[in-house]
Each structure stands twice: as C-alpha cells, then as structure tokens.
Short mmCIF file of C-alpha atoms and ligand atoms in Angstrom, two decimals:
data_model
loop_
_atom_site.label_atom_id
_atom_site.label_comp_id
_atom_site.label_asym_id
_atom_site.label_seq_id
_atom_site.Cartn_x
_atom_site.Cartn_y
_atom_site.Cartn_z
CA MET A 1 16.74 -10.32 -9.63
CA ARG A 2 16.90 -11.16 -13.39
CA THR A 3 13.24 -10.19 -15.36
CA SER A 4 11.97 -13.01 -17.65
CA SER A 5 10.68 -12.02 -20.23
CA LEU A 6 6.81 -12.32 -18.49
CA THR A 7 5.48 -9.84 -19.52
CA ILE A 8 2.32 -8.63 -16.58
CA GLY A 9 0.17 -9.30 -19.04
CA ARG A 10 0.99 -13.20 -19.73
CA HIS A 11 1.11 -13.57 -16.03
CA LEU A 12 -2.98 -11.58 -16.01
CA VAL A 13 -3.90 -14.35 -18.42
CA GLU A 14 -2.25 -17.23 -17.09
CA GLN A 15 -3.52 -16.73 -13.87
CA GLU A 16 -6.99 -15.84 -15.50
CA ARG A 17 -6.56 -19.37 -17.03
CA LYS A 18 -6.39 -21.10 -13.51
CA VAL A 19 -9.56 -19.58 -12.30
CA PRO A 20 -12.38 -22.02 -14.87
CA GLU A 21 -15.31 -19.38 -13.48
CA ALA A 22 -12.78 -15.94 -14.76
CA THR A 23 -14.55 -13.48 -17.74
CA GLY A 24 -11.35 -11.46 -17.59
CA ASP A 25 -13.00 -8.73 -16.28
CA PHE A 26 -10.08 -8.90 -13.24
CA THR A 27 -7.65 -9.71 -15.96
CA ALA A 28 -8.44 -6.39 -17.54
CA LEU A 29 -8.69 -4.24 -14.71
CA LEU A 30 -5.48 -4.89 -13.30
CA TRP A 31 -4.21 -4.30 -16.83
CA ASP A 32 -5.55 -0.79 -17.35
CA LEU A 33 -3.94 -0.25 -13.78
CA THR A 34 -1.15 -1.03 -15.32
CA ILE A 35 -0.85 1.51 -18.08
CA ALA A 36 -1.51 3.99 -15.07
CA PHE A 37 1.45 3.58 -13.34
CA LYS A 38 3.48 3.58 -17.06
CA ILE A 39 2.09 7.29 -16.63
CA ILE A 40 2.63 8.04 -13.86
CA ASN A 41 6.07 6.48 -13.65
CA HIS A 42 6.66 9.35 -16.95
CA GLU A 43 6.34 12.42 -14.75
CA VAL A 44 7.46 11.52 -11.46
CA ASN A 45 11.21 10.76 -13.83
CA LYS A 46 10.70 13.66 -15.34
CA ALA A 47 9.34 15.86 -12.52
CA GLY A 48 12.98 17.34 -11.71
CA LEU A 49 12.58 19.20 -15.32
CA VAL A 50 9.83 20.80 -15.37
CA ASP A 51 7.42 22.90 -12.97
CA ILE A 52 5.26 20.05 -11.45
CA LEU A 53 7.17 19.42 -8.03
CA GLY A 54 5.36 22.38 -6.77
CA TRP A 55 1.96 22.48 -4.67
CA THR A 56 -1.38 23.36 -6.75
CA GLY A 57 -2.39 25.77 -3.55
CA ASP A 58 -5.14 22.92 -3.24
CA ARG A 59 -5.50 20.79 0.51
CA ASN A 60 -6.19 17.48 0.18
CA VAL A 61 -9.39 16.28 2.78
CA HIS A 62 -7.30 15.75 5.31
CA GLY A 63 -5.91 19.18 5.27
CA GLU A 64 -2.13 18.21 3.87
CA LYS A 65 -1.23 20.54 1.24
CA VAL A 66 -1.30 18.74 -2.28
CA ARG A 67 1.48 18.47 -4.33
CA LYS A 68 1.06 19.12 -8.27
CA LEU A 69 2.33 15.24 -8.77
CA ASP A 70 -0.36 13.54 -6.70
CA GLN A 71 -3.08 15.79 -8.02
CA PHE A 72 -1.74 14.31 -11.27
CA ALA A 73 -1.24 10.42 -10.58
CA HIS A 74 -4.68 10.77 -9.41
CA GLU A 75 -6.45 12.19 -12.23
CA THR A 76 -4.51 9.17 -14.06
CA ILE A 77 -6.22 6.67 -12.55
CA PHE A 78 -8.56 7.86 -12.61
CA LYS A 79 -9.04 8.44 -16.24
CA ALA A 80 -7.34 5.45 -16.89
CA MET A 81 -10.03 3.29 -14.43
CA ASP A 82 -12.98 4.79 -15.40
CA HIS A 83 -14.23 3.27 -18.46
CA GLY A 84 -13.60 0.41 -19.11
CA GLY A 85 -16.34 -1.78 -18.11
CA HIS A 86 -14.80 -3.30 -14.62
CA LEU A 87 -15.67 -0.28 -11.85
CA CYS A 88 -19.05 0.52 -10.32
CA ALA A 89 -16.97 3.24 -7.75
CA MET A 90 -13.70 4.41 -6.47
CA ALA A 91 -11.82 6.23 -3.53
CA SER A 92 -8.53 7.49 -3.66
CA GLU A 93 -6.68 9.46 -0.96
CA GLU A 94 -7.32 12.87 -2.31
CA GLU A 95 -10.83 12.94 -2.82
CA PRO A 96 -13.48 13.27 0.19
CA ARG A 97 -15.90 10.51 -1.16
CA VAL A 98 -16.87 8.09 -3.24
CA MET A 99 -15.93 8.98 -6.84
CA LEU A 100 -18.88 7.34 -9.50
CA ILE A 101 -18.19 5.84 -12.96
CA PRO A 102 -19.19 8.35 -15.50
CA GLY A 103 -23.17 7.73 -16.45
CA LYS A 104 -21.63 7.50 -20.45
CA PHE A 105 -19.95 4.37 -19.65
CA LYS A 106 -20.41 0.74 -18.46
CA LYS A 107 -20.54 0.29 -14.85
CA GLY A 108 -18.29 -3.31 -13.61
CA ARG A 109 -18.08 -5.25 -10.57
CA TYR A 110 -14.93 -4.38 -9.04
CA VAL A 111 -14.62 -1.19 -6.70
CA LEU A 112 -11.12 -0.04 -6.18
CA LEU A 113 -9.82 1.66 -3.35
CA PHE A 114 -6.01 4.03 -3.75
CA ASP A 115 -3.04 6.55 -2.75
CA PRO A 116 -2.35 7.55 -5.27
CA LEU A 117 1.18 8.51 -4.78
CA ASP A 118 2.03 7.88 -1.81
CA GLY A 119 5.13 9.43 0.50
CA SER A 120 4.87 12.21 -1.91
CA SER A 121 7.01 14.42 0.56
CA ASN A 122 8.88 13.14 -0.92
CA ILE A 123 8.77 13.96 -4.07
CA ASP A 124 11.58 16.76 -4.49
CA VAL A 125 13.76 15.58 -2.39
CA ASN A 126 14.15 11.94 -4.89
CA VAL A 127 13.23 9.90 -2.63
CA SER A 128 10.95 6.81 -3.97
CA VAL A 129 7.10 7.52 -3.48
CA GLY A 130 4.22 4.62 -4.65
CA THR A 131 0.62 4.35 -5.89
CA ILE A 132 -1.11 1.99 -3.13
CA PHE A 133 -4.06 0.11 -4.40
CA SER A 134 -6.87 -2.45 -3.01
CA ILE A 135 -9.79 -3.79 -5.05
CA LEU A 136 -12.81 -5.32 -3.87
CA ARG A 137 -15.76 -6.63 -4.82
CA LYS A 138 -19.30 -5.01 -5.20
CA ARG A 139 -21.71 -6.13 -2.38
CA THR A 140 -24.66 -3.99 -3.17
CA PRO A 141 -27.31 -4.19 -5.61
CA GLY A 142 -27.34 -2.20 -8.22
CA PRO A 143 -25.11 -0.54 -10.92
CA ASP A 144 -23.57 2.02 -8.93
CA GLY A 145 -21.43 1.35 -6.26
CA THR A 146 -22.26 3.01 -2.25
CA LEU A 147 -20.37 3.65 0.24
CA GLU A 148 -21.18 0.19 1.68
CA ASP A 149 -19.00 -1.70 -1.40
CA CYS A 150 -16.49 1.12 0.07
CA LEU A 151 -16.26 0.49 3.61
CA GLN A 152 -15.09 -3.98 3.69
CA PRO A 153 -12.98 -5.89 5.75
CA GLY A 154 -9.39 -5.96 3.93
CA CYS A 155 -10.04 -9.89 4.55
CA GLU A 156 -12.81 -9.10 1.73
CA GLN A 157 -10.15 -7.71 -0.96
CA VAL A 158 -9.80 -9.71 -4.61
CA ALA A 159 -6.42 -7.95 -5.37
CA ALA A 160 -3.73 -5.28 -3.60
CA GLY A 161 -0.30 -3.85 -4.20
CA TYR A 162 1.79 -1.26 -4.45
CA CYS A 163 4.29 0.82 -7.92
CA VAL A 164 6.96 1.88 -6.37
CA TYR A 165 8.83 3.97 -8.31
CA GLY A 166 12.40 4.69 -7.00
CA SER A 167 15.85 3.41 -8.64
CA SER A 168 13.53 1.03 -10.72
CA THR A 169 9.79 0.78 -11.46
CA ILE A 170 8.39 -2.16 -9.98
CA MET A 171 4.97 -3.67 -9.47
CA VAL A 172 4.15 -5.98 -6.41
CA TYR A 173 1.03 -7.44 -6.84
CA THR A 174 -1.62 -10.35 -4.81
CA SER A 175 -4.50 -12.12 -5.95
CA GLY A 176 -5.03 -14.33 -3.18
CA HIS A 177 -2.79 -16.33 -4.95
CA GLY A 178 1.01 -15.93 -3.79
CA VAL A 179 2.89 -12.50 -4.73
CA HIS A 180 4.83 -11.09 -7.61
CA GLY A 181 6.92 -8.42 -8.72
CA PHE A 182 7.09 -6.71 -12.12
CA THR A 183 10.12 -4.35 -13.16
CA LEU A 184 9.93 -1.43 -15.97
CA ASP A 185 11.68 -2.11 -18.70
CA PRO A 186 11.31 1.20 -19.68
CA ASN A 187 12.85 0.55 -23.32
CA ILE A 188 9.95 -1.57 -24.49
CA GLY A 189 7.07 0.00 -21.51
CA GLU A 190 6.80 -3.20 -20.22
CA PHE A 191 6.45 -4.49 -16.91
CA LEU A 192 8.79 -7.71 -16.95
CA LEU A 193 7.85 -10.83 -14.11
CA SER A 194 10.98 -9.90 -11.90
CA HIS A 195 10.04 -10.86 -7.89
CA PRO A 196 7.58 -14.61 -8.14
CA ASP A 197 5.94 -16.27 -5.41
CA ILE A 198 7.95 -13.41 -2.85
CA ARG A 199 8.06 -14.62 0.65
CA ILE A 200 9.31 -12.50 3.21
CA PRO A 201 11.39 -14.01 5.85
CA ARG A 202 10.55 -15.64 9.09
CA ARG A 203 13.09 -12.62 10.90
CA GLY A 204 14.42 -9.31 9.59
CA GLY A 205 17.72 -7.91 10.40
CA THR A 206 15.94 -3.72 10.19
CA TYR A 207 13.04 -2.20 11.62
CA SER A 208 11.35 0.80 10.42
CA ILE A 209 9.73 3.67 12.71
CA ASN A 210 9.85 7.88 13.68
CA GLU A 211 12.32 7.64 16.28
CA GLY A 212 11.97 11.50 16.45
CA TYR A 213 8.12 10.50 17.74
CA SER A 214 9.17 8.44 20.25
CA GLY A 215 8.40 11.03 23.57
CA THR A 216 4.28 10.06 21.62
CA TRP A 217 4.69 6.16 21.65
CA ASP A 218 2.84 4.48 24.26
CA GLU A 219 5.17 2.07 26.75
CA PRO A 220 5.16 -1.56 25.02
CA THR A 221 6.47 0.29 21.97
CA ARG A 222 8.77 1.32 23.82
CA ARG A 223 9.92 -0.90 25.14
CA TYR A 224 9.76 -2.69 21.88
CA ILE A 225 12.13 -0.69 19.83
CA GLU A 226 14.62 -0.12 23.28
CA ASN A 227 14.66 -4.03 22.93
CA LEU A 228 15.61 -4.40 19.52
CA LYS A 229 18.38 -1.72 19.89
CA SER A 230 19.71 -3.60 22.39
CA PRO A 231 23.68 -5.63 21.70
CA GLN A 232 21.90 -8.79 22.73
CA ALA A 233 18.97 -8.48 20.64
CA ARG A 234 18.52 -10.61 16.90
CA GLY A 235 20.95 -13.86 18.89
CA GLY A 236 23.57 -10.29 19.40
CA LYS A 237 23.57 -9.68 15.62
CA GLY A 238 21.27 -6.14 16.91
CA TYR A 239 19.32 -4.49 14.62
CA SER A 240 19.36 -2.01 11.99
CA MET A 241 16.99 1.11 11.42
CA ARG A 242 15.65 1.57 8.08
CA TYR A 243 13.42 4.66 7.53
CA VAL A 244 12.41 6.63 3.59
CA GLY A 245 9.34 7.93 4.45
CA SER A 246 7.95 6.45 2.64
CA LEU A 247 5.63 4.35 3.15
CA VAL A 248 5.35 2.18 -0.11
CA ALA A 249 9.76 1.98 -0.04
CA ASP A 250 10.52 0.97 3.51
CA PHE A 251 7.78 -2.39 2.87
CA HIS A 252 9.07 -3.19 0.02
CA ARG A 253 12.48 -3.47 1.37
CA ASN A 254 11.29 -5.21 4.23
CA LEU A 255 9.11 -7.73 1.47
CA LEU A 256 12.81 -8.33 0.22
CA VAL A 257 14.78 -9.10 3.01
CA GLY A 258 12.42 -8.98 5.86
CA GLY A 259 11.90 -6.29 8.64
CA VAL A 260 9.24 -4.84 10.68
CA PHE A 261 7.59 -1.49 9.82
CA LEU A 262 5.86 0.42 12.67
CA TYR A 263 4.41 3.58 12.74
CA PRO A 264 2.54 3.00 15.95
CA ALA A 265 -0.11 5.41 17.20
CA THR A 266 1.34 8.80 18.54
CA TYR A 267 0.42 9.78 22.01
CA LYS A 268 0.54 13.74 21.98
CA ASP A 269 -2.44 13.87 24.22
CA PRO A 270 -1.92 10.68 26.49
CA ASN A 271 -5.91 9.48 26.21
CA LYS A 272 -5.55 10.72 22.73
CA PRO A 273 -3.80 8.20 20.68
CA LYS A 274 -3.43 9.10 16.95
CA PRO A 275 -2.70 7.06 13.99
CA LYS A 276 -1.62 7.91 11.24
CA LEU A 277 -1.68 5.33 8.62
CA ARG A 278 -5.04 5.31 6.21
CA LEU A 279 -6.56 2.12 6.99
CA LEU A 280 -8.89 0.56 3.37
CA TYR A 281 -5.63 1.94 0.54
CA GLU A 282 -2.64 1.71 2.60
CA ALA A 283 -3.16 -1.11 5.67
CA ASN A 284 -5.16 -3.41 4.22
CA PRO A 285 -3.32 -3.99 0.71
CA LEU A 286 -0.40 -3.88 2.00
CA ALA A 287 -1.38 -6.85 4.11
CA PHE A 288 -2.80 -8.59 1.69
CA VAL A 289 0.12 -8.77 0.00
CA ILE A 290 2.78 -9.23 3.65
CA GLU A 291 -0.17 -11.82 4.65
CA GLN A 292 0.32 -13.82 1.22
CA ALA A 293 3.67 -13.67 1.05
CA GLY A 294 3.87 -15.12 5.14
CA GLY A 295 4.31 -12.05 6.88
CA LYS A 296 1.59 -10.49 9.33
CA ALA A 297 -0.22 -7.38 9.84
CA SER A 298 -1.91 -6.00 13.23
CA THR A 299 -2.96 -1.98 14.22
CA GLY A 300 -0.24 -4.59 17.61
CA ARG A 301 -4.14 -5.30 18.87
CA ARG A 302 -6.25 -6.65 15.53
CA ARG A 303 -5.44 -8.22 13.13
CA ILE A 304 -5.72 -5.75 10.50
CA LEU A 305 -7.83 -7.52 7.52
CA ASP A 306 -10.55 -8.60 10.09
CA ILE A 307 -10.78 -4.94 11.11
CA GLU A 308 -14.11 -3.52 9.82
CA PRO A 309 -13.98 0.14 8.34
CA GLN A 310 -16.69 2.70 9.45
CA SER A 311 -14.70 5.48 7.75
CA LEU A 312 -13.52 6.34 3.71
CA HIS A 313 -10.57 7.82 5.22
CA GLN A 314 -10.24 6.52 8.70
CA ARG A 315 -6.70 6.08 10.04
CA VAL A 316 -5.30 2.97 11.91
CA PRO A 317 -1.95 1.82 14.30
CA LEU A 318 0.52 -0.68 11.98
CA VAL A 319 3.23 -2.71 12.21
CA ILE A 320 3.46 -4.98 9.08
CA GLY A 321 6.22 -7.11 8.29
CA SER A 322 8.11 -10.63 9.19
CA PRO A 323 6.18 -12.63 11.27
CA GLU A 324 9.16 -13.08 14.15
CA GLU A 325 9.46 -9.32 14.63
CA VAL A 326 6.03 -8.31 14.32
CA ASP A 327 5.14 -11.38 16.63
CA LEU A 328 7.43 -10.12 19.25
CA TYR A 329 5.21 -6.35 19.39
CA LEU A 330 2.66 -8.68 19.88
CA ASN A 331 3.82 -9.93 22.70
CA TYR A 332 4.93 -6.12 24.10
CA ALA A 333 1.91 -4.94 23.46
CA SER A 334 -0.44 -7.76 25.09
CA GLY A 335 1.77 -6.96 28.11
CA LYS A 336 3.97 -11.58 27.95
CA GLU A 337 6.72 -8.95 27.49
CA SER A 338 8.01 -6.04 29.52
P1 P6P B 401 6.76 10.60 9.27
C1 P6P B 401 3.74 10.06 3.87
O1 P6P B 401 3.50 10.55 3.82
C2 P6P B 401 3.85 8.71 4.79
O2 P6P B 401 1.90 8.79 4.34
C3 P6P B 401 3.61 7.50 4.74
O3 P6P B 401 4.68 7.04 3.45
C4 P6P B 401 4.85 7.52 5.02
O4 P6P B 401 4.97 6.26 5.20
C5 P6P B 401 4.17 8.23 6.60
O5 P6P B 401 3.67 8.91 5.90
C6 P6P B 401 5.72 9.07 7.08
O6 P6P B 401 5.34 9.80 7.89
O7 P6P B 401 5.18 11.33 9.94
O8 P6P B 401 7.24 9.46 9.43
O9 P6P B 401 6.29 11.91 8.12
#
C-alpha cells in the first residue's frame, strides 16, 4: 500500500475539524499515544541486540511471567500518558487495579485501557507483537477515574486501535469515523497514512484458531471448523488456516484481506468453559475496529460491544472478522447449522 504524505498528526487535526464541539483534548491524547508507540517500536526492534528479551522474574495479575519488554511497554505508555491532562485513569493488563493519574498532574475526562504488548510470548522468536488500546469517556463525578469508569460496555468507546510491531510498524485506529492505518516511516519517525478507510472483505479465505486445542472445543465450534476444512467450503475454494499466536498479527491480517479469528472457550472440564482473551483491552477495542470496518465480533452468543463488564480483567470467548464467516459461526452456535 503506497503511503501518503499525510502524517497522523495532520490526520487527527483534520478529523477534529469535523467535530464542532471538539476541544483538541482527544486529538492530543491520541498524539501522545503515538509517541509511546514510537518508543516501544524502537525497543522491540532492537530487543534481539540487548539483554531485554529475558524475564523480569515477576508475574502479572494473571500469573503469567512478565518479559522485560512487557514491563517496558507498560511503563512507557503510563509515563507518556500520565501528564498530558487528558486522562483521569488508566488500566493495563500488567496491573491488577485501576491506575490513577499522579496528584501533581491535571486530570482529564478520558480513560485509557491497554494491553501494552500483546503476543509477548512470541517476542524472542521474532514474531510480530502489538499494543492494543481502548478509550472511554469518564462517567463518574469528581476528578479521579474509578473502576466504574473502566467497566463500560464496548459500545461506549470513543476510540480504539492497535499498533503492530512487525515487518513494518503500523498503527490502526478508529474514533467512530471509519478505520485508518498509518505506517511508521523510520527515516523521518512519522506515522504516515497508508491504509485510509479500511474495509474488511465480507468473506475471507482463512481462519485463525489454535487447532491444538480442538479436543477442548464445544461441539458447535468443532463442527464449524470441520465445515471450513471441507473441500466444498467457500464454493469449493476451501479455506487456509493461518495462526500466528499473536492476536494483533492475526487480527491485522484478517482485517486487511478478510478471514475469521476464533479463540473460543476451552472445556478441559466440560462444566467450566475457560475463555482466554480479555474483554476490556483486547476484545472490545478490536471489536470496535472490526465493526467500523464492516466486520463482526461476538462471543458466539453475544455481540462483544454489548457486554456489560463485571471486572477489569474479565475474559471472553472471541469470534471476530469477516461478517459471512462470523455469521456462519453464530448459526452453528445457535443450532441453526449442524
Ligand atoms: P494460544 C498471546 O499470549 C495471546 O494473548 C494472543 O496474542 C494470542 O492470540 C493468544 O494469546 C495465543 O494463545 O493459547 O493459542 O497460545
């Protein structure tokens, strides 16, 4: 995709001009976020050269070992965003509780939720990783953000997106007016508009799921995947399976060329479904992006953006991508297809 000379800064200002009541607060918030992405990108790209690939020895709120780059990304985003005066609170995959803005800084009217470095288990094998973010408006009175301000359904997001650090570094975001992608030009350190108005194809040719867990899927998921694998699927063209094991990488591919990503609940214990992906800073932001691009995102039973969150690190099953493949899954999940 040819990049234009339109920087993300110019793009944000032009978008702001379309909103009469805009104060510039939101524009500055997104701009600050792009600075954090450039810093993280620099470290991710040189990770193999310095001793930053290792483990910190800590574990995050989910008991997962924290890699140094995870922690670096988390701290970079917090420090880039805590003093701009646009936020009243932040929440991160790496922190058990809501993070308040330090007392010395002005508070703002937005909340930032983020997964600082998703796919981090792939870092030291040089597979793309990414940052996922979600922005909400403050709902409660008073200057400080609260857990209640974070626990809003995804349909309340004012912006969402991700930055994938891969063969090139691309930031994709939506603020409810379409989906736009910007590629980082390392020569000038600018994100340039490379993917204006992204629309996902109505039907894709690939599915992304960890088939290693097929023994723990529920029956509708098993039947759905078997259907996609049959030579007759897609009018005889069949489907290819693509699974990177890095949500942002798999999502980004499907967004651009079509396809469906699934991370259903696993049933090692038939009575205890175990979803993996987090609602607030993985499923919700990607669901906002995919719907703005003409796609769909569901748990298999509910639209992701309608879910009323109950806790900060709540997990949900996720089926997301081209509308035809998601609708077919919903038919299997509801018993209309078997
Ligand atoms: P599995 C990475 O840890 C992650 O959260 C997502 O980026 C990725 O899609 C998923 O987990 C991979 O999980 O169980 O297939 O290794």
